[in-house]
PDB file of C-alpha atoms in Angstrom:
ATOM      1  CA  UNK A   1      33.449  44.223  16.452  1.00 60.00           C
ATOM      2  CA  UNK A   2      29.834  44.054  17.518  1.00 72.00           C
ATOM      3  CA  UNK A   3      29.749  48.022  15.757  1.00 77.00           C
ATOM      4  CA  UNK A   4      30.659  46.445  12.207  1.00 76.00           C
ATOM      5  CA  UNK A   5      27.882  43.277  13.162  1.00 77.00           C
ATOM      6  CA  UNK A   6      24.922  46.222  13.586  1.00 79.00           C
ATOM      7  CA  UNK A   7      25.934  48.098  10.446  1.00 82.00           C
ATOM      8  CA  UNK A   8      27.802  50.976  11.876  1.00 85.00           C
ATOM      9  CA  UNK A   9      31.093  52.383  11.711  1.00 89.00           C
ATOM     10  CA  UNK A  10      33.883  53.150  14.776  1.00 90.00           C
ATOM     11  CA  UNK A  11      34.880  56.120  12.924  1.00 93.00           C
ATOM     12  CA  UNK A  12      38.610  57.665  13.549  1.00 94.00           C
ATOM     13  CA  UNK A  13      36.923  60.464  15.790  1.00 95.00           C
ATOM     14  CA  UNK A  14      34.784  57.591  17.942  1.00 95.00           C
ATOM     15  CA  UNK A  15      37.882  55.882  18.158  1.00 95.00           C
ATOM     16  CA  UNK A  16      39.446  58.484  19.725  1.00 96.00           C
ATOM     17  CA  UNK A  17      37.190  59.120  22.396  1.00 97.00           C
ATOM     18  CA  UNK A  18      36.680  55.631  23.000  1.00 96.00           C
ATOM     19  CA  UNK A  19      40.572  55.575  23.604  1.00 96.00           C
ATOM     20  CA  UNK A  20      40.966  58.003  25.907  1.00 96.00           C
ATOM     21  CA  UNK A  21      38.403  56.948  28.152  1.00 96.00           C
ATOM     22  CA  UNK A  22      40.386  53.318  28.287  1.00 95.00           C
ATOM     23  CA  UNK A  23      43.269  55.160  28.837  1.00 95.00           C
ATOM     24  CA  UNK A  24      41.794  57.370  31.793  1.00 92.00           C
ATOM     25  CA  UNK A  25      40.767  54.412  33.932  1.00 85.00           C
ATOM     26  CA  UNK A  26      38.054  55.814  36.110  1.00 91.00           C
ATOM     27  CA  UNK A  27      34.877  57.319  34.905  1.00 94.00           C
ATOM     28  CA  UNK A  28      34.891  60.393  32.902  1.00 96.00           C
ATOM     29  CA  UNK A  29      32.118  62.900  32.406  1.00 97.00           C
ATOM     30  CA  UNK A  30      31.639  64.206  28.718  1.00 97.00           C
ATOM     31  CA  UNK A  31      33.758  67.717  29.727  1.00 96.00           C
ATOM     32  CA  UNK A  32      36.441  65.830  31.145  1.00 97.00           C
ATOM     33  CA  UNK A  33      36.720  63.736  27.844  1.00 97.00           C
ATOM     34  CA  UNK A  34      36.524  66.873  25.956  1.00 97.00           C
ATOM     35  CA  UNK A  35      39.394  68.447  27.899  1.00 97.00           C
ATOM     36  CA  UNK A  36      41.215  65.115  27.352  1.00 96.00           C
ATOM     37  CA  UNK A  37      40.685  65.003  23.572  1.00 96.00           C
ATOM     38  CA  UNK A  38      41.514  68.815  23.388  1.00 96.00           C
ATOM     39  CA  UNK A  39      44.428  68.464  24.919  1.00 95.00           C
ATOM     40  CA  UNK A  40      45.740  65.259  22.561  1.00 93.00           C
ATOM     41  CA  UNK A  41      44.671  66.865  19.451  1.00 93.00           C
ATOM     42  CA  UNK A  42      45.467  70.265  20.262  1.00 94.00           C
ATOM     43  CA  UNK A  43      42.450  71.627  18.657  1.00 95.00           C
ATOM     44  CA  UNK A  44      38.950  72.947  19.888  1.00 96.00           C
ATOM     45  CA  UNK A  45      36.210  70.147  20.113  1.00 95.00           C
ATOM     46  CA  UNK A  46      32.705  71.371  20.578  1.00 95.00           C
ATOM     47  CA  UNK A  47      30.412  69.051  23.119  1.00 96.00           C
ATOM     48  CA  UNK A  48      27.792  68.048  20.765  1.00 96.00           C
ATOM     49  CA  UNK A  49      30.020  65.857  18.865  1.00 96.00           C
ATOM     50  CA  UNK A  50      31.448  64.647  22.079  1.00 97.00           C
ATOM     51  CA  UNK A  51      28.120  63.565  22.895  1.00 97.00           C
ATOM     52  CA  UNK A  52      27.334  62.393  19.693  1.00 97.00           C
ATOM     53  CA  UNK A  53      30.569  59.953  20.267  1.00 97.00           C
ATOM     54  CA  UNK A  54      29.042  58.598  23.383  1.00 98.00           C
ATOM     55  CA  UNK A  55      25.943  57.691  22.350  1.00 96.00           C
ATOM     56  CA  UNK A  56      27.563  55.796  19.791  1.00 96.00           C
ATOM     57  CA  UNK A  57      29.146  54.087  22.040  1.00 95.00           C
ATOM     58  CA  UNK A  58      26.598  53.698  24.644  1.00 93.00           C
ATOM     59  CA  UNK A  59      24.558  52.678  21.723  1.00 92.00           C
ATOM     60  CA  UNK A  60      27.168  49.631  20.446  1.00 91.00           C
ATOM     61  CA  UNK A  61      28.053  48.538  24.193  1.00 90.00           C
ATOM     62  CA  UNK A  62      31.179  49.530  24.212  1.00 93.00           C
ATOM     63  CA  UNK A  63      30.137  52.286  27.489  1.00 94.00           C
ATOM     64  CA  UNK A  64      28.232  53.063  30.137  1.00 94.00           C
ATOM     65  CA  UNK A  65      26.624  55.921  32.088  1.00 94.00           C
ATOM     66  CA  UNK A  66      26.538  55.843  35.583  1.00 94.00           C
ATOM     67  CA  UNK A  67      22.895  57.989  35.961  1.00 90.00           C
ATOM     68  CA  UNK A  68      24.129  59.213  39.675  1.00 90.00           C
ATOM     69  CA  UNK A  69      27.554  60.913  38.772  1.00 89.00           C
ATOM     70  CA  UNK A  70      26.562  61.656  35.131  1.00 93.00           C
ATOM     71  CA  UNK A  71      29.991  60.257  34.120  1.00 96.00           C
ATOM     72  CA  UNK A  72      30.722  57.345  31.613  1.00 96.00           C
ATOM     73  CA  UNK A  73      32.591  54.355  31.468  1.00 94.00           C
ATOM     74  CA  UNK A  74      34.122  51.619  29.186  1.00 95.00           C
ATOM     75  CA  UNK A  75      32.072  48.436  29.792  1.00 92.00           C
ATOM     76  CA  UNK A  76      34.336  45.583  31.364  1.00 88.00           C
ATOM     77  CA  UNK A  77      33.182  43.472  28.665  1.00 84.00           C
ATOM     78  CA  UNK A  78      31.789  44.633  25.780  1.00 86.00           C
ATOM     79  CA  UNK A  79      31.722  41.351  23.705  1.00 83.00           C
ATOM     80  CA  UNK A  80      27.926  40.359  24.327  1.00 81.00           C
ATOM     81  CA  UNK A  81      24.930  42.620  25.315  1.00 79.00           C
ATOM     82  CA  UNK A  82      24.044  41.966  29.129  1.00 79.00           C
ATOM     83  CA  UNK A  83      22.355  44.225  31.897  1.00 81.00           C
ATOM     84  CA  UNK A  84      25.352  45.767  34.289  1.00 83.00           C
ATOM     85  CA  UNK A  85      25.345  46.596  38.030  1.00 91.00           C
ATOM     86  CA  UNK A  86      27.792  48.724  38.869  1.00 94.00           C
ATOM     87  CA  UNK A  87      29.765  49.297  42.631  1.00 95.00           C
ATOM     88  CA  UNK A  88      30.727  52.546  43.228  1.00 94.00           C
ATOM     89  CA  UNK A  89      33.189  53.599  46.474  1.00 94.00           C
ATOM     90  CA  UNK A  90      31.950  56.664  47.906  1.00 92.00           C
ATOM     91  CA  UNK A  91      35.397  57.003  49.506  1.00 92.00           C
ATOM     92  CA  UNK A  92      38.162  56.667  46.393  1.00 91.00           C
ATOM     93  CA  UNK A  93      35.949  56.764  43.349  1.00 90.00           C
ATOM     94  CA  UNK A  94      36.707  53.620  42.227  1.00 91.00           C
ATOM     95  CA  UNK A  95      33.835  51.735  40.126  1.00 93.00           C
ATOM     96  CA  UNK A  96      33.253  47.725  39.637  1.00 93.00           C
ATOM     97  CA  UNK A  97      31.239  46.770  36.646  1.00 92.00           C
ATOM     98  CA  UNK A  98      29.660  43.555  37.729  1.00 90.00           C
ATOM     99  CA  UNK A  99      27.305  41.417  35.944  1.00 86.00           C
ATOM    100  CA  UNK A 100      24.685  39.063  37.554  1.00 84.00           C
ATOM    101  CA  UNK A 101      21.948  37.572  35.836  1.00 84.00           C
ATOM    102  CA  UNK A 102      20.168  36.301  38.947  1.00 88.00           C
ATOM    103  CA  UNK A 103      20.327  39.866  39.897  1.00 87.00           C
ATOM    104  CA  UNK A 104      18.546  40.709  36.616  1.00 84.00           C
ATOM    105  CA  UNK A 105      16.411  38.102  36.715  1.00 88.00           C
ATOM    106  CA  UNK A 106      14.976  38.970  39.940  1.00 91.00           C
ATOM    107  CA  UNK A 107      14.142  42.452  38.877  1.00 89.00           C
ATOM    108  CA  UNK A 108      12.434  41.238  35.680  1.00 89.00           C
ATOM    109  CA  UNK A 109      10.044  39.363  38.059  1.00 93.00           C
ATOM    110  CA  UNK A 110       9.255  42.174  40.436  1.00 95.00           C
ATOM    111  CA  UNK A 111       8.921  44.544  37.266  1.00 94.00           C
ATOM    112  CA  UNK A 112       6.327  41.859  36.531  1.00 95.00           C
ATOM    113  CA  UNK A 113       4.595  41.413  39.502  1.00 96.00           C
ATOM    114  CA  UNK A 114       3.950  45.250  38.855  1.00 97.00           C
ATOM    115  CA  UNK A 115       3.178  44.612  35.668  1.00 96.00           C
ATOM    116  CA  UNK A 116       5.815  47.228  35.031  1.00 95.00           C
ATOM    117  CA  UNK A 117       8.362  46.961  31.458  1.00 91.00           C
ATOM    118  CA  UNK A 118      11.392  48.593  31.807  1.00 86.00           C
ATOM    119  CA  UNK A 119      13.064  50.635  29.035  1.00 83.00           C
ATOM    120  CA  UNK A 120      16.645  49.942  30.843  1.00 77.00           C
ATOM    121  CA  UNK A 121      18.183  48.608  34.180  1.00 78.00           C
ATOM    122  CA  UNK A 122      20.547  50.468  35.547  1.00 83.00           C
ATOM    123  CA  UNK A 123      20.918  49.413  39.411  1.00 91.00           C
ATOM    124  CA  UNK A 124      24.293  51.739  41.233  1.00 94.00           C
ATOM    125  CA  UNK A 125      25.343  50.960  44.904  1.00 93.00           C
ATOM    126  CA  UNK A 126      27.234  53.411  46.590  1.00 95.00           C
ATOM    127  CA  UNK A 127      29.337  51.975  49.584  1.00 95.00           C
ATOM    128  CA  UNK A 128      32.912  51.263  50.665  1.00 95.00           C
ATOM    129  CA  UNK A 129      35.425  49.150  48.218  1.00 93.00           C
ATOM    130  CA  UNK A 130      37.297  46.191  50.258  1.00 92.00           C
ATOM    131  CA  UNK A 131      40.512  48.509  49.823  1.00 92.00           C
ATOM    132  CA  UNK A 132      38.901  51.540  51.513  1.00 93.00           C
ATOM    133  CA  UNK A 133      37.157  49.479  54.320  1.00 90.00           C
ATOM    134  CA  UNK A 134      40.601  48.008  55.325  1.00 86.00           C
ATOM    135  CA  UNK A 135      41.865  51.823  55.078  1.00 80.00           C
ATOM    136  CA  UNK A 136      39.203  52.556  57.362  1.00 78.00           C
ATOM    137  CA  UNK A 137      39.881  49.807  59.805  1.00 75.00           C
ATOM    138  CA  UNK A 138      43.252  50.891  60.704  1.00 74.00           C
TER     139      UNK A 138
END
């Protein structure tokens, strides 16, 4: 696990939250995965190591934040590092991770046309998923 390659550990507690954000299937904000956790463990679990657990994660690519909902999400594929677009239906919720390097590439070159360096990339469109659209047709 790419965590192990960079010299840090997936602790039982990261684990967890890591889990239950799988397990959820949509994006989460860091209350709702605090309510989930509670609610498995049965105990009180105070925000700051919640957050602390996704910045880990964030950290190891194993999740992302969408910036415009401040939720979080398991990355689609977490195996190599790569810059994400994500797709986000304004209508059901539902978010597609989707990775395109032409995409990237292109805003690399107008960030240097500007002469601008980006610390990070994250580009979100809101719109209509092909599920919702045919919903909306009928």
């Amino acid at each position: 696990m790419r965590c192990a390659e960079r010299g840090e550990r997936l602790t039982p507690a990261r684990s967890a939250a890591y889990a239950e954000m799988l397990a959820c299937g949509r994006p989460v904000s860091a209350y709702e995965l605090i309510a989930l956790l509670e609610r498995r463990q049965g105990r009180k679990i105070a925000p700051l190591s919640v957050y602390r657990h996704l910045d880990f994660l964030m950290r190891n690519g194993l999740v992302h934040r969408l910036q415009s909902a401040q939720t979080y999400l398991p990355c689609d594929h977490p195996d190599h590092p790569h810059e994400s677009q994500f797709l986000l239906c304004s209508a059901c919720g539902h978010v597609d991770e989707v990775e395109s390097r032409g995409f990237a590439t292109l805003l690399s070159q107008i960030a240097d046309q500007h002469g601008f360096r980006p610390d990070d990339a994250v580009v979100e469109i809101k719109g209509v998923c092909g599920a919702c659209a045919v919903d909306e047709s009928r």
